[in-house]
Coordinates of C-alpha atoms and ligand atoms in Angstrom, one line a residue:
M1 CA 88.0 103.0 72.8
P2 CA 86.2 106.1 70.8
S3 CA 88.2 109.0 70.2
P4 CA 88.3 111.9 71.7
I5 CA 86.6 109.7 75.2
H6 CA 83.3 110.8 76.5
V7 CA 84.0 111.7 80.1
L8 CA 81.0 111.5 82.4
N9 CA 80.7 112.8 85.9
A10 CA 79.0 109.8 88.6
I11 CA 76.7 110.9 90.3
G12 CA 74.1 108.2 92.6
G13 CA 75.0 105.6 90.2
T14 CA 74.1 107.4 87.1
W15 CA 76.7 109.2 84.7
Q16 CA 75.5 112.5 83.7
E17 CA 76.5 115.8 82.0
A18 CA 77.2 118.6 84.0
E19 CA 74.3 120.4 84.7
S20 CA 75.0 123.3 83.3
G21 CA 75.6 121.5 79.8
Q22 CA 79.2 122.7 79.9
R23 CA 82.0 120.9 78.8
M24 CA 86.0 120.9 78.0
D25 CA 88.9 119.3 76.3
N26 CA 91.5 117.0 77.8
V27 CA 94.7 117.4 75.7
G28 CA 97.0 114.0 75.8
P29 CA 100.8 114.8 76.3
K30 CA 102.6 112.6 73.9
D31 CA 101.0 114.4 70.9
G32 CA 99.1 117.5 72.5
T33 CA 95.8 116.3 70.7
V34 CA 92.3 115.9 72.8
V35 CA 92.1 112.7 73.8
A36 CA 88.9 113.5 75.7
T37 CA 86.4 115.8 76.8
L38 CA 84.8 116.2 80.5
P39 CA 81.9 117.8 82.7
R40 CA 82.7 121.1 83.3
S41 CA 80.9 120.9 86.6
D42 CA 80.4 123.6 89.2
G43 CA 78.5 123.6 92.9
K44 CA 75.2 122.5 91.6
D45 CA 76.7 119.3 90.5
V46 CA 78.4 119.2 94.0
E47 CA 74.9 119.8 95.8
A48 CA 73.7 116.6 93.7
A49 CA 76.4 114.4 94.4
V50 CA 76.1 115.3 98.1
I51 CA 72.7 114.6 98.4
A52 CA 73.4 111.0 96.4
A53 CA 75.8 110.5 99.0
E54 CA 73.7 111.3 102.0
A55 CA 71.2 109.1 101.0
A56 CA 73.4 105.9 100.1
Q57 CA 76.0 106.3 103.6
P58 CA 73.6 105.2 106.6
A59 CA 73.2 101.9 105.3
W60 CA 76.6 101.4 104.2
G61 CA 77.8 102.9 107.3
A62 CA 75.9 100.4 109.6
L63 CA 77.3 97.4 107.9
P64 CA 80.1 95.3 109.8
I65 CA 83.2 96.4 108.4
T66 CA 84.2 93.1 107.3
D67 CA 81.4 93.1 104.6
R68 CA 82.7 96.5 103.7
A69 CA 86.2 95.0 103.4
D70 CA 84.9 92.1 101.3
M71 CA 82.9 94.7 98.8
L72 CA 87.0 96.4 98.5
D73 CA 87.9 93.0 97.5
R74 CA 85.4 92.8 94.7
I75 CA 86.8 96.0 93.5
A76 CA 90.2 94.6 93.5
D77 CA 89.3 91.9 91.4
V78 CA 87.6 94.1 89.0
M79 CA 90.3 96.6 88.7
E80 CA 92.9 93.1 88.4
A81 CA 90.4 91.9 85.3
N82 CA 90.7 95.3 83.9
A83 CA 94.2 96.4 84.4
D84 CA 95.7 96.4 81.1
A85 CA 92.9 98.7 79.9
L86 CA 93.2 101.0 83.1
A87 CA 96.8 101.3 82.3
E88 CA 95.9 102.2 78.6
L89 CA 94.5 105.0 79.7
E90 CA 96.6 106.1 82.2
A91 CA 99.5 106.1 79.7
L92 CA 97.1 108.4 77.0
D93 CA 96.3 111.0 79.6
T94 CA 100.0 110.7 81.2
G95 CA 102.2 110.3 78.8
K96 CA 104.0 107.7 80.8
P97 CA 105.1 104.8 79.2
W98 CA 102.0 101.9 79.4
E99 CA 104.5 99.6 81.5
V100 CA 105.2 102.1 84.2
A101 CA 101.5 102.9 84.2
R102 CA 100.4 99.0 84.2
H103 CA 103.6 98.3 86.9
V104 CA 103.7 101.2 88.8
D105 CA 100.4 102.8 89.3
I106 CA 97.8 100.4 88.1
D107 CA 99.5 97.5 90.3
R108 CA 99.5 99.9 93.0
C109 CA 95.9 101.3 92.7
I110 CA 95.0 97.6 93.0
R111 CA 97.3 96.8 96.3
N112 CA 95.7 99.5 97.8
F113 CA 92.0 97.9 97.6
R114 CA 93.7 94.7 98.9
F115 CA 95.7 96.3 101.6
F116 CA 92.9 97.8 103.3
A117 CA 90.2 95.1 103.1
E118 CA 93.0 93.1 104.8
L119 CA 93.2 95.3 107.7
G120 CA 89.6 96.3 108.3
R121 CA 89.5 92.3 108.6
T122 CA 92.4 92.2 110.9
R123 CA 92.8 95.3 113.0
P124 CA 91.8 94.4 116.8
E125 CA 89.0 96.3 118.5
Q126 CA 90.8 99.0 120.9
T127 CA 90.1 98.5 124.3
F128 CA 91.3 100.3 127.4
A129 CA 90.9 98.6 130.7
M130 CA 90.5 100.5 134.2
D131 CA 90.4 99.1 137.8
D132 CA 86.9 99.3 137.7
A133 CA 85.7 100.1 134.3
M134 CA 86.0 99.3 130.5
N135 CA 86.9 101.7 127.8
Y136 CA 85.6 100.7 124.4
V137 CA 86.5 103.0 120.9
L138 CA 84.1 102.9 118.5
R139 CA 85.1 103.7 115.1
K140 CA 82.0 105.9 113.4
P141 CA 82.2 107.1 109.9
V142 CA 82.8 110.8 109.4
G143 CA 80.0 110.7 106.6
V144 CA 80.1 112.5 103.8
V145 CA 84.1 112.9 102.4
G146 CA 85.8 115.1 100.0
L147 CA 88.7 113.6 97.7
I148 CA 91.1 115.9 96.2
S149 CA 93.9 114.6 93.5
P150 CA 96.6 115.7 91.4
W151 CA 97.2 114.3 87.8
N152 CA 100.8 113.0 88.5
L153 CA 99.5 109.4 89.9
P154 CA 95.6 110.0 89.3
L155 CA 94.1 106.5 90.1
Y156 CA 96.9 105.4 92.5
L157 CA 96.2 109.0 94.6
L158 CA 92.8 108.6 94.4
T159 CA 92.0 104.9 95.2
W160 CA 94.8 105.3 98.2
K161 CA 92.0 107.8 99.5
V162 CA 88.9 106.3 98.2
A163 CA 89.8 102.3 100.0
P164 CA 90.1 103.7 103.5
A165 CA 86.9 106.1 102.7
L166 CA 84.9 103.3 102.0
L167 CA 86.3 100.8 104.1
M168 CA 85.5 103.0 107.4
G169 CA 81.7 103.7 105.9
N170 CA 81.7 107.2 104.1
A171 CA 80.6 108.0 100.9
I172 CA 82.1 110.3 98.8
V173 CA 82.9 113.3 96.6
A174 CA 85.7 112.9 94.5
K175 CA 87.4 115.3 92.1
P176 CA 90.2 114.1 90.4
S177 CA 92.4 116.5 88.1
E178 CA 90.9 118.1 85.3
I179 CA 94.2 117.2 83.5
T180 CA 94.2 113.4 84.0
P181 CA 90.0 112.2 84.1
L182 CA 90.2 109.1 82.3
T183 CA 90.9 106.5 84.9
A184 CA 89.0 108.2 87.9
H185 CA 85.8 107.8 85.4
R186 CA 86.5 104.5 84.1
F187 CA 86.9 103.4 87.7
S188 CA 83.3 105.2 88.8
E189 CA 82.1 102.1 86.3
L190 CA 84.3 99.5 87.3
A191 CA 83.5 100.4 90.8
D192 CA 79.5 100.2 89.9
E193 CA 79.9 96.7 88.0
A194 CA 81.6 95.4 91.4
G195 CA 78.2 96.2 93.0
L196 CA 79.3 99.1 95.1
P197 CA 75.8 100.8 96.1
A198 CA 75.0 103.6 94.2
G199 CA 75.7 107.0 95.7
L200 CA 78.6 106.2 97.7
L201 CA 80.9 107.1 95.2
N202 CA 80.1 110.1 93.0
V203 CA 82.7 111.6 90.9
L204 CA 82.9 115.2 89.6
H205 CA 85.3 116.3 86.9
G206 CA 86.5 120.1 86.0
L207 CA 88.3 122.7 87.1
G208 CA 89.6 123.1 90.6
P209 CA 88.2 126.9 91.6
E210 CA 85.1 125.9 89.9
V211 CA 84.2 122.2 91.3
G212 CA 86.8 121.6 94.0
Q213 CA 86.5 124.5 95.9
P214 CA 82.5 123.9 96.3
I215 CA 82.9 120.6 97.2
V216 CA 85.7 121.8 99.8
E217 CA 83.1 124.6 100.8
H218 CA 80.0 122.4 101.2
P219 CA 79.2 122.4 105.0
R220 CA 78.0 118.8 104.8
I221 CA 80.8 117.5 103.3
T222 CA 82.8 117.0 106.5
A223 CA 86.2 115.8 105.9
I224 CA 88.4 117.1 102.9
S225 CA 91.3 114.6 101.9
F226 CA 93.6 116.8 99.7
T227 CA 96.5 115.6 97.4
G228 CA 98.3 118.7 95.3
G229 CA 100.3 121.8 95.4
T230 CA 101.3 123.4 98.4
A231 CA 99.6 126.8 97.2
T232 CA 96.5 125.2 96.4
G233 CA 96.7 123.5 99.6
R234 CA 96.6 126.9 101.3
I235 CA 93.1 128.1 99.8
V236 CA 91.7 124.8 100.8
A237 CA 93.4 125.2 104.7
A238 CA 91.9 128.4 104.5
T239 CA 88.1 127.3 103.3
A240 CA 88.1 124.0 105.5
A241 CA 89.2 125.0 108.6
P242 CA 86.9 128.0 110.3
M243 CA 84.4 125.5 109.1
F244 CA 86.2 122.6 111.7
K245 CA 86.2 120.6 109.2
K246 CA 88.5 116.9 109.3
L247 CA 91.7 117.9 106.8
S248 CA 94.6 115.5 105.5
L249 CA 96.8 118.0 103.4
E250 CA 99.6 116.3 101.3
L251 CA 101.3 118.7 99.9
G252 CA 104.9 119.5 97.5
G253 CA 108.4 118.6 98.2
K254 CA 111.5 119.4 97.5
N255 CA 113.4 116.4 98.8
A256 CA 117.2 116.0 99.4
T257 CA 119.0 112.8 97.9
V258 CA 122.4 112.7 100.4
I259 CA 125.0 111.1 99.7
L260 CA 127.9 110.5 102.1
E261 CA 131.3 109.6 101.5
D262 CA 131.2 106.2 102.6
A263 CA 128.8 105.2 99.9
D264 CA 129.0 102.9 97.3
L265 CA 129.0 104.9 93.9
D266 CA 127.6 101.4 92.2
T267 CA 124.3 101.6 94.5
V268 CA 123.9 105.3 94.3
V269 CA 124.3 106.1 90.6
P270 CA 121.1 103.9 89.5
G271 CA 119.4 104.5 92.6
V272 CA 119.7 108.2 92.6
V273 CA 118.6 108.4 88.6
R274 CA 115.5 106.6 89.9
A275 CA 114.6 108.9 92.6
G276 CA 115.9 112.1 90.6
F277 CA 113.8 111.2 87.5
L278 CA 110.9 108.5 87.9
N279 CA 107.4 109.5 86.2
S280 CA 109.6 112.5 84.6
G281 CA 110.8 113.7 87.7
Q282 CA 106.7 114.5 88.4
I283 CA 106.5 112.9 91.8
C284 CA 106.2 114.6 95.1
L285 CA 108.9 112.1 96.5
C286 CA 111.4 112.8 93.9
G287 CA 114.9 113.4 94.8
S288 CA 115.3 116.5 93.1
R289 CA 118.5 118.2 94.9
V290 CA 121.6 115.3 94.8
L291 CA 124.0 116.6 97.8
I292 CA 127.3 114.8 97.0
H293 CA 130.1 114.7 99.7
A294 CA 132.7 116.8 97.9
S295 CA 135.4 114.0 97.8
L296 CA 132.7 112.0 95.8
Y297 CA 131.8 114.6 93.1
D298 CA 134.4 114.2 90.6
A299 CA 133.8 110.0 90.5
F300 CA 129.8 110.5 90.7
L301 CA 129.3 113.4 88.5
P302 CA 130.2 111.7 84.4
R303 CA 128.4 108.8 85.6
F304 CA 125.4 110.2 86.6
V305 CA 124.8 112.2 83.6
E306 CA 125.7 109.0 81.9
A307 CA 122.8 107.1 83.5
V308 CA 120.7 110.0 83.4
E309 CA 121.1 110.1 79.6
A310 CA 120.1 106.7 78.9
F311 CA 117.1 106.7 81.6
G312 CA 113.7 106.6 79.3
I313 CA 110.8 109.1 80.3
G314 CA 107.9 109.8 78.9
P315 CA 106.6 113.9 78.5
V316 CA 105.7 116.5 81.0
I317 CA 101.8 116.5 81.7
S318 CA 101.2 119.8 79.6
A319 CA 102.2 122.7 77.8
D320 CA 101.8 124.8 80.6
H321 CA 104.2 122.6 83.2
R322 CA 106.5 122.5 80.3
D323 CA 106.8 126.1 80.1
K324 CA 107.1 126.0 83.8
V325 CA 109.9 123.8 84.2
E326 CA 111.8 125.9 81.5
G327 CA 111.1 128.8 83.1
Y328 CA 113.4 127.1 85.5
L329 CA 115.8 125.8 83.6
A330 CA 115.9 129.7 82.4
L331 CA 116.3 130.7 85.7
A332 CA 119.8 128.2 86.7
L333 CA 121.2 129.9 83.8
E334 CA 120.5 133.4 85.3
E335 CA 121.8 132.1 88.9
G336 CA 124.9 130.6 87.7
G337 CA 124.2 127.3 87.0
Q338 CA 125.4 125.0 84.3
I339 CA 123.1 122.9 82.6
L340 CA 124.8 119.6 82.2
T341 CA 123.0 117.3 80.0
G342 CA 119.2 117.7 79.3
G343 CA 116.4 120.5 79.2
T344 CA 115.7 120.2 75.5
R345 CA 112.3 119.5 73.9
G346 CA 112.0 115.7 72.1
E347 CA 110.9 115.9 68.5
G348 CA 107.1 115.7 67.7
T349 CA 104.4 117.6 69.2
G350 CA 103.8 116.1 72.8
F351 CA 105.3 117.8 75.5
H352 CA 109.1 115.8 76.3
L353 CA 111.6 117.5 78.0
T354 CA 115.0 115.5 78.3
P355 CA 116.0 115.2 81.9
A356 CA 118.2 117.6 83.1
V357 CA 121.1 117.9 85.4
I358 CA 122.0 121.5 86.8
A359 CA 125.5 122.1 88.6
G360 CA 127.0 125.0 90.1
L361 CA 124.0 126.5 91.7
S362 CA 124.1 127.8 95.4
P363 CA 121.9 125.5 97.7
D364 CA 119.8 128.7 98.5
S365 CA 119.2 129.3 94.9
R366 CA 115.4 129.8 93.9
C367 CA 115.9 126.6 91.6
A368 CA 117.5 124.5 94.4
T369 CA 114.6 125.2 96.8
E370 CA 111.1 126.0 94.8
E371 CA 109.5 122.4 93.4
I372 CA 109.6 122.5 90.2
F373 CA 107.9 118.9 89.7
G374 CA 110.2 118.0 86.5
P375 CA 112.9 116.6 85.0
V376 CA 115.4 118.9 86.5
V377 CA 117.7 117.7 89.1
T378 CA 120.4 120.0 90.9
V379 CA 123.8 118.6 92.3
H380 CA 125.4 120.3 95.2
T381 CA 128.2 119.6 97.4
F382 CA 129.4 119.6 101.3
Q383 CA 132.2 119.1 103.8
T384 CA 130.8 117.9 106.8
E385 CA 127.5 116.2 107.8
E386 CA 126.5 119.4 109.6
E387 CA 126.5 121.0 105.9
A388 CA 124.4 118.5 104.5
L389 CA 121.9 119.0 107.4
A390 CA 121.6 122.4 107.1
I391 CA 121.0 121.9 102.8
T392 CA 118.8 119.0 103.6
N393 CA 116.4 121.1 105.9
G394 CA 117.2 124.6 104.3
T395 CA 113.9 124.6 102.2
E396 CA 110.4 125.4 103.6
Y397 CA 109.2 122.3 102.2
G398 CA 109.7 118.6 104.8
L399 CA 107.8 115.7 102.8
A400 CA 110.8 113.2 102.2
G401 CA 114.6 112.7 101.7
S402 CA 117.1 109.5 101.1
V403 CA 120.6 108.9 102.3
W404 CA 123.1 106.9 101.0
T405 CA 125.9 105.4 102.9
S406 CA 127.3 102.1 103.6
D407 CA 126.9 102.3 107.3
A408 CA 123.1 101.7 107.9
E409 CA 123.5 102.9 111.2
R410 CA 125.1 106.5 110.3
G411 CA 122.2 106.4 107.5
R412 CA 119.6 106.0 110.4
R413 CA 121.3 108.9 112.4
F414 CA 121.6 111.1 109.6
A415 CA 117.8 110.1 109.0
A416 CA 116.5 111.1 112.2
Q417 CA 117.8 114.8 112.2
M418 CA 115.6 115.5 108.5
D419 CA 112.9 117.5 109.1
T420 CA 111.3 115.7 107.0
G421 CA 108.0 113.2 107.3
M422 CA 109.8 110.4 105.4
V423 CA 113.2 109.1 105.1
W424 CA 114.9 106.1 102.8
V425 CA 118.4 104.9 103.8
N426 CA 120.1 103.1 100.7
T427 CA 117.1 103.1 98.9
W428 CA 114.1 105.4 97.5
L429 CA 110.3 104.9 97.3
H430 CA 110.1 101.2 98.7
R431 CA 107.0 101.5 100.0
D432 CA 105.1 99.4 103.0
L433 CA 101.5 100.5 103.1
R434 CA 101.0 100.3 106.8
V435 CA 103.8 103.3 107.8
P436 CA 102.7 107.2 108.0
F437 CA 103.4 109.0 104.5
G438 CA 103.0 112.7 104.8
G439 CA 105.0 116.3 105.3
V440 CA 106.2 118.5 107.5
K441 CA 106.1 121.7 107.4
H442 CA 104.6 123.2 103.8
S443 CA 104.6 119.8 102.7
G444 CA 101.7 118.7 104.4
V445 CA 99.3 118.2 107.3
G446 CA 98.4 114.8 108.5
R447 CA 99.5 111.6 108.0
E448 CA 97.8 108.9 105.4
G449 CA 99.0 105.2 105.5
G450 CA 97.2 102.4 107.2
E451 CA 95.8 102.9 110.6
W452 CA 96.8 106.9 110.2
S453 CA 94.0 106.7 107.0
L454 CA 91.7 104.7 108.9
G455 CA 91.8 107.2 111.8
F456 CA 91.5 110.0 109.1
F457 CA 88.1 108.9 107.9
S458 CA 86.4 108.0 110.9
E459 CA 85.4 109.6 114.2
A460 CA 87.0 107.6 117.1
V461 CA 84.2 107.9 119.9
N462 CA 85.2 106.4 123.4
I463 CA 82.6 104.3 125.3
C464 CA 83.4 103.7 129.1
V465 CA 81.5 101.3 131.0
A466 CA 81.8 101.1 134.7
D467 CA 82.0 97.5 136.2
K468 CA 79.5 97.8 138.5
A469 CA 75.5 98.8 137.3
Ligands
NDP501 P1 97.0 121.6 92.2 O1 97.3 122.0 93.6 O2 97.1 122.4 91.8 O3 96.2 120.6 92.2 C1 95.6 119.4 92.8 C2 94.0 119.4 93.0 O4 93.3 120.3 93.5 C3 93.4 119.2 91.2 O5 92.2 118.2 91.8 C4 93.3 120.5 91.2 O6 91.9 120.9 90.0 C5 92.2 121.1 92.9 N1 92.3 122.5 93.0 C6 92.5 123.2 92.1 N2 92.3 124.4 92.7 C7 91.4 123.9 93.6 C8 90.6 124.8 95.1 N3 90.7 126.2 95.2 N4 89.9 124.0 96.1 C9 89.6 123.0 95.7 N5 90.8 121.9 94.4 C10 91.4 122.5 93.6 O7 98.4 120.0 92.1 P2 98.6 119.9 90.7 O8 97.6 118.8 90.0 O9 99.4 120.5 89.8 O10 99.8 117.9 91.2 C11 101.3 118.4 91.6 C12 101.3 119.1 92.9 O11 100.9 117.6 93.8 C13 103.1 119.2 93.3 O12 102.8 120.1 93.8 C14 103.1 118.0 94.1 O13 104.3 117.9 95.0 C15 101.5 117.6 94.8 N6 101.4 116.2 95.2 C16 101.9 115.8 96.7 C17 101.7 114.6 96.9 C18 102.1 114.3 98.3 O14 101.4 113.0 98.6 N7 102.8 114.9 99.2 C19 101.8 113.6 96.1 C20 101.3 113.8 94.8 C21 101.4 115.3 94.5 P3 92.7 121.0 88.8 O15 93.4 119.8 88.0 O16 91.7 121.3 87.7 O17 93.4 122.4 88.9

């Protein structure tokens, strides 16, 4: 692997510099060195990508869906053959351990393609019979779609959009986070190697305001699928809504992990540690607020702290992000909290922070209601289910959460009252790709997953045919 890696834009089946010729650095979080340089693209590159996408889309959209599903499988095959090397790039770019990159990120990227390929082959045609007519629902491609993705699960979240977008016959202009461009770049080469026709997958690198914003603004990109922070999502929505674009927004979260008084701590402790700290707490679904019944607090806390200290994590993504997380740790002390463990810089020049547990904060403090998106969990107690629900639902976010109890029926009842798009009972991040994925309130608009993704990346057209001509 050359060092630093030279990342290029993929436009129309060729790999190019930004038209401006400008490049920028990409710093690795493990030791703070420059691991790659990338094109600093702008609106001119977006225009070139849209022209390439428009040239490629009609032929692709006209193929039977089963042919497109076969291509998804070929892409999965090539990714599988290159899985270890892809994991190496993801680990280099994000700082996560190679095993996590390989078995959480890259395995899931491959599954994204296999899953949507299978769905494309097996989903029945939708028809609605009337006494005197038959309705046929066609699923037409949207056309050219814009995909914008974040740095925490770089290729995992990008392929979660690419696979259904291609399956439904669209051409893509994608922008990965400028902090983590490596796997998106390599993936554009692998898709080409798999035989994906040129121009269907255009990948542009660079900064959000300089290349993401022109994608959202482009009049001939008619759907935007965005995953990222709530503040950026607000800008994307404000830009796209007056143009009547299809819009999918997967945004931030401040997810509660609720431990009811009948929960079994042997199951709870490892589950809650994983929910809080997997990927250094940098997953939108992470349970960053632990709400525990007061009767269990004394038994839970020392076991939780011990397990957190034993849980190995990688660095956070960047120096800026580490500063942001440290800012919240300082705020926690100002707000009256106690840091029971963690929150200190690790050794070396990378962006390491030890996993932190904070107790003693009011559930409506800023640290307990704002998204920190790092290795920090706050712990709160409650006496009644009503109180637990009020705390759970007391933030502007509504992405996900989990409930832990020895009575699964009780867990389901509690879960149904949570104002979130997803809830796990006695587990966390247990994913079936067929189910709806997304948030309510400020955590997003729309759903991804299975049929929901296919619905977003297509236009449903109804044709009603009368029985008598
Ligand atoms: P950001 O919102 O900062 O960035 C997301 C993407 O948007 C990046 O590619 C970014 O580019 C780009 N971008 C920035 N400004 C604009 C703009 N004006 N127009 C178009 N695109 C733009 O999020 P992060 O990358 O920091 O990711 C972390 C956030 O993502 C967290 O809030 C997390 O909760 C959320 N997230 C949500 C998930 C969900 O499914 N709900 C899943 C994973 C993460 P650049 O990097 O160059 O700024």
